[in-house]
């Protein structure tokens, strides 16, 4: 990412997709081979434990996996991640044309859906494997779900045929594909939006982007080490953070389209107030026995930004020049 920029991100992501999807498929067949009736045992376990329940129409605000959380919260989360987040927008800008970008975006929806379904099935397969009586000692240790895949790779995969190395490559590929995108997008935002490029040559901008890529790489490493002992559910926390950040960005974008006359200071003030609302929901309300699931964060953040910015702009007097 540091040397190749966006071109390196895209090409490596394509290769990494192939590697980690093949890794997941191999693990699924290895697990099925260790089960008494193969894939039928996995299907029976999933049905018996109700893990194949896809739609829950309940109105439990603390449950992130209800139909309504996925519909309303998911719409706003996807609008934020796929519409205003630089990590994905940079891919659209790299496409040959607007139609190519639109086609890639629509196709990615189907690919991601199938990919999620497969890895959810793989999670059920791992749960079925570790539910076997002869593995009761392992499950008795209350192994966190985030460690199930790594534990299976280290302890259960056959040795001496290169399979462990290939699977580990798949795990690294899954991580690298996200990290490379975020590193490039963070550096791009700093160089183009914060530093500015009017007085810089292409060589200077390239040098600056590489420096900031390294800076954000070190920053991400530090955060990863600090967060390792904070949570036991990495996926949920990552999605919660994404919902909080992209919701604020989506609110600003909506404000620019719906109320273009809103002043910049008011927009930033509205975003800060919305961020305080989200932090209160995430960290204060649980102490009062009220929990709101992470899919709602993007909806609440975007709407709060839009409302607060509009109110602040309406309440603060305008100068003669602004009028």
PDB file of N, CA, C and O in Angstrom, residues 98-124:
ATOM      1  N   UNK A  98     -18.514   6.114 -14.802  1.00  0.00           N
ATOM      2  CA  UNK A  98     -19.569   6.050 -13.799  1.00  0.00           C
ATOM      3  C   UNK A  98     -20.364   4.753 -13.923  1.00  0.00           C
ATOM      4  O   UNK A  98     -20.739   4.149 -12.911  1.00  0.00           O
ATOM      5  N   UNK A  99     -20.616   4.320 -15.143  1.00  0.00           N
ATOM      6  CA  UNK A  99     -21.377   3.079 -15.339  1.00  0.00           C
ATOM      7  C   UNK A  99     -20.595   1.875 -14.832  1.00  0.00           C
ATOM      8  O   UNK A  99     -21.181   0.939 -14.257  1.00  0.00           O
ATOM      9  N   UNK A 100     -19.270   1.861 -15.046  1.00  0.00           N
ATOM     10  CA  UNK A 100     -18.450   0.774 -14.518  1.00  0.00           C
ATOM     11  C   UNK A 100     -18.498   0.752 -12.991  1.00  0.00           C
ATOM     12  O   UNK A 100     -18.592  -0.322 -12.375  1.00  0.00           O
ATOM     13  N   UNK A 101     -18.432   1.932 -12.379  1.00  0.00           N
ATOM     14  CA  UNK A 101     -18.488   2.012 -10.920  1.00  0.00           C
ATOM     15  C   UNK A 101     -19.835   1.508 -10.404  1.00  0.00           C
ATOM     16  O   UNK A 101     -19.900   0.769  -9.405  1.00  0.00           O
ATOM     17  N   UNK A 102     -20.922   1.897 -11.072  1.00  0.00           N
ATOM     18  CA  UNK A 102     -22.257   1.459 -10.655  1.00  0.00           C
ATOM     19  C   UNK A 102     -22.408  -0.053 -10.799  1.00  0.00           C
ATOM     20  O   UNK A 102     -22.967  -0.725  -9.914  1.00  0.00           O
ATOM     21  N   UNK A 103     -21.895  -0.591 -11.895  1.00  0.00           N
ATOM     22  CA  UNK A 103     -21.972  -2.040 -12.111  1.00  0.00           C
ATOM     23  C   UNK A 103     -21.194  -2.794 -11.037  1.00  0.00           C
ATOM     24  O   UNK A 103     -21.666  -3.802 -10.501  1.00  0.00           O
ATOM     25  N   UNK A 104     -20.002  -2.302 -10.711  1.00  0.00           N
ATOM     26  CA  UNK A 104     -19.188  -2.947  -9.675  1.00  0.00           C
ATOM     27  C   UNK A 104     -19.885  -2.889  -8.323  1.00  0.00           C
ATOM     28  O   UNK A 104     -19.867  -3.864  -7.552  1.00  0.00           O
ATOM     29  N   UNK A 105     -20.516  -1.751  -8.020  1.00  0.00           N
ATOM     30  CA  UNK A 105     -21.200  -1.593  -6.734  1.00  0.00           C
ATOM     31  C   UNK A 105     -22.372  -2.565  -6.614  1.00  0.00           C
ATOM     32  O   UNK A 105     -22.542  -3.236  -5.587  1.00  0.00           O
ATOM     33  N   UNK A 106     -23.177  -2.664  -7.667  1.00  0.00           N
ATOM     34  CA  UNK A 106     -24.339  -3.569  -7.642  1.00  0.00           C
ATOM     35  C   UNK A 106     -23.881  -5.028  -7.559  1.00  0.00           C
ATOM     36  O   UNK A 106     -24.419  -5.822  -6.783  1.00  0.00           O
ATOM     37  N   UNK A 107     -22.877  -5.370  -8.350  1.00  0.00           N
ATOM     38  CA  UNK A 107     -22.382  -6.749  -8.326  1.00  0.00           C
ATOM     39  C   UNK A 107     -21.801  -7.107  -6.964  1.00  0.00           C
ATOM     40  O   UNK A 107     -21.955  -8.238  -6.486  1.00  0.00           O
ATOM     41  N   UNK A 108     -21.152  -6.143  -6.315  1.00  0.00           N
ATOM     42  CA  UNK A 108     -20.556  -6.414  -5.017  1.00  0.00           C
ATOM     43  C   UNK A 108     -21.614  -6.766  -3.983  1.00  0.00           C
ATOM     44  O   UNK A 108     -21.350  -7.543  -3.051  1.00  0.00           O
ATOM     45  N   UNK A 109     -22.824  -6.207  -4.141  1.00  0.00           N
ATOM     46  CA  UNK A 109     -23.896  -6.537  -3.209  1.00  0.00           C
ATOM     47  C   UNK A 109     -24.217  -8.020  -3.219  1.00  0.00           C
ATOM     48  O   UNK A 109     -24.362  -8.648  -2.165  1.00  0.00           O
ATOM     49  N   UNK A 110     -24.309  -8.604  -4.406  1.00  0.00           N
ATOM     50  CA  UNK A 110     -24.599 -10.032  -4.517  1.00  0.00           C
ATOM     51  C   UNK A 110     -23.415 -10.869  -4.017  1.00  0.00           C
ATOM     52  O   UNK A 110     -23.599 -11.874  -3.329  1.00  0.00           O
ATOM     53  N   UNK A 111     -22.193 -10.447  -4.363  1.00  0.00           N
ATOM     54  CA  UNK A 111     -21.005 -11.201  -3.946  1.00  0.00           C
ATOM     55  C   UNK A 111     -20.868 -11.187  -2.434  1.00  0.00           C
ATOM     56  O   UNK A 111     -20.613 -12.221  -1.800  1.00  0.00           O
ATOM     57  N   UNK A 112     -21.040 -10.009  -1.828  1.00  0.00           N
ATOM     58  CA  UNK A 112     -20.917  -9.894  -0.376  1.00  0.00           C
ATOM     59  C   UNK A 112     -21.996 -10.707   0.327  1.00  0.00           C
ATOM     60  O   UNK A 112     -21.747 -11.342   1.362  1.00  0.00           O
ATOM     61  N   UNK A 113     -23.205 -10.713  -0.216  1.00  0.00           N
ATOM     62  CA  UNK A 113     -24.297 -11.493   0.373  1.00  0.00           C
ATOM     63  C   UNK A 113     -23.942 -12.980   0.386  1.00  0.00           C
ATOM     64  O   UNK A 113     -24.103 -13.667   1.413  1.00  0.00           O
ATOM     65  N   UNK A 114     -23.457 -13.493  -0.734  1.00  0.00           N
ATOM     66  CA  UNK A 114     -23.081 -14.899  -0.791  1.00  0.00           C
ATOM     67  C   UNK A 114     -21.887 -15.186   0.113  1.00  0.00           C
ATOM     68  O   UNK A 114     -21.819 -16.239   0.766  1.00  0.00           O
ATOM     69  N   UNK A 115     -20.955 -14.237   0.172  1.00  0.00           N
ATOM     70  CA  UNK A 115     -19.779 -14.412   1.012  1.00  0.00           C
ATOM     71  C   UNK A 115     -20.177 -14.468   2.483  1.00  0.00           C
ATOM     72  O   UNK A 115     -19.710 -15.337   3.239  1.00  0.00           O
ATOM     73  N   UNK A 116     -21.063 -13.553   2.915  1.00  0.00           N
ATOM     74  CA  UNK A 116     -21.528 -13.563   4.299  1.00  0.00           C
ATOM     75  C   UNK A 116     -22.255 -14.860   4.611  1.00  0.00           C
ATOM     76  O   UNK A 116     -22.061 -15.463   5.683  1.00  0.00           O
ATOM     77  N   UNK A 117     -23.117 -15.306   3.706  1.00  0.00           N
ATOM     78  CA  UNK A 117     -23.863 -16.535   3.932  1.00  0.00           C
ATOM     79  C   UNK A 117     -22.915 -17.722   4.096  1.00  0.00           C
ATOM     80  O   UNK A 117     -23.118 -18.580   4.972  1.00  0.00           O
ATOM     81  N   UNK A 118     -21.878 -17.763   3.278  1.00  0.00           N
ATOM     82  CA  UNK A 118     -20.936 -18.877   3.366  1.00  0.00           C
ATOM     83  C   UNK A 118     -20.198 -18.882   4.695  1.00  0.00           C
ATOM     84  O   UNK A 118     -20.074 -19.921   5.355  1.00  0.00           O
ATOM     85  N   UNK A 119     -19.697 -17.730   5.117  1.00  0.00           N
ATOM     86  CA  UNK A 119     -18.922 -17.705   6.353  1.00  0.00           C
ATOM     87  C   UNK A 119     -19.808 -17.858   7.583  1.00  0.00           C
ATOM     88  O   UNK A 119     -19.342 -18.336   8.628  1.00  0.00           O
ATOM     89  N   UNK A 120     -21.073 -17.461   7.490  1.00  0.00           N
ATOM     90  CA  UNK A 120     -22.002 -17.772   8.571  1.00  0.00           C
ATOM     91  C   UNK A 120     -22.208 -19.287   8.663  1.00  0.00           C
ATOM     92  O   UNK A 120     -22.269 -19.856   9.764  1.00  0.00           O
ATOM     93  N   UNK A 121     -22.323 -19.939   7.511  1.00  0.00           N
ATOM     94  CA  UNK A 121     -22.424 -21.407   7.495  1.00  0.00           C
ATOM     95  C   UNK A 121     -21.158 -22.034   8.075  1.00  0.00           C
ATOM     96  O   UNK A 121     -21.215 -23.021   8.821  1.00  0.00           O
ATOM     97  N   UNK A 122     -20.001 -21.446   7.747  1.00  0.00           N
ATOM     98  CA  UNK A 122     -18.742 -21.967   8.282  1.00  0.00           C
ATOM     99  C   UNK A 122     -18.715 -21.835   9.802  1.00  0.00           C
ATOM    100  O   UNK A 122     -18.186 -22.715  10.505  1.00  0.00           O
ATOM    101  N   UNK A 123     -19.285 -20.751  10.325  1.00  0.00           N
ATOM    102  CA  UNK A 123     -19.380 -20.598  11.770  1.00  0.00           C
ATOM    103  C   UNK A 123     -20.253 -21.677  12.392  1.00  0.00           C
ATOM    104  O   UNK A 123     -19.931 -22.225  13.463  1.00  0.00           O
ATOM    105  N   UNK A 124     -21.364 -22.018  11.725  1.00  0.00           N
ATOM    106  CA  UNK A 124     -22.223 -23.101  12.208  1.00  0.00           C
ATOM    107  C   UNK A 124     -21.473 -24.430  12.166  1.00  0.00           C
ATOM    108  O   UNK A 124     -21.586 -25.257  13.077  1.00  0.00           O
TER     109      UNK A 124
END
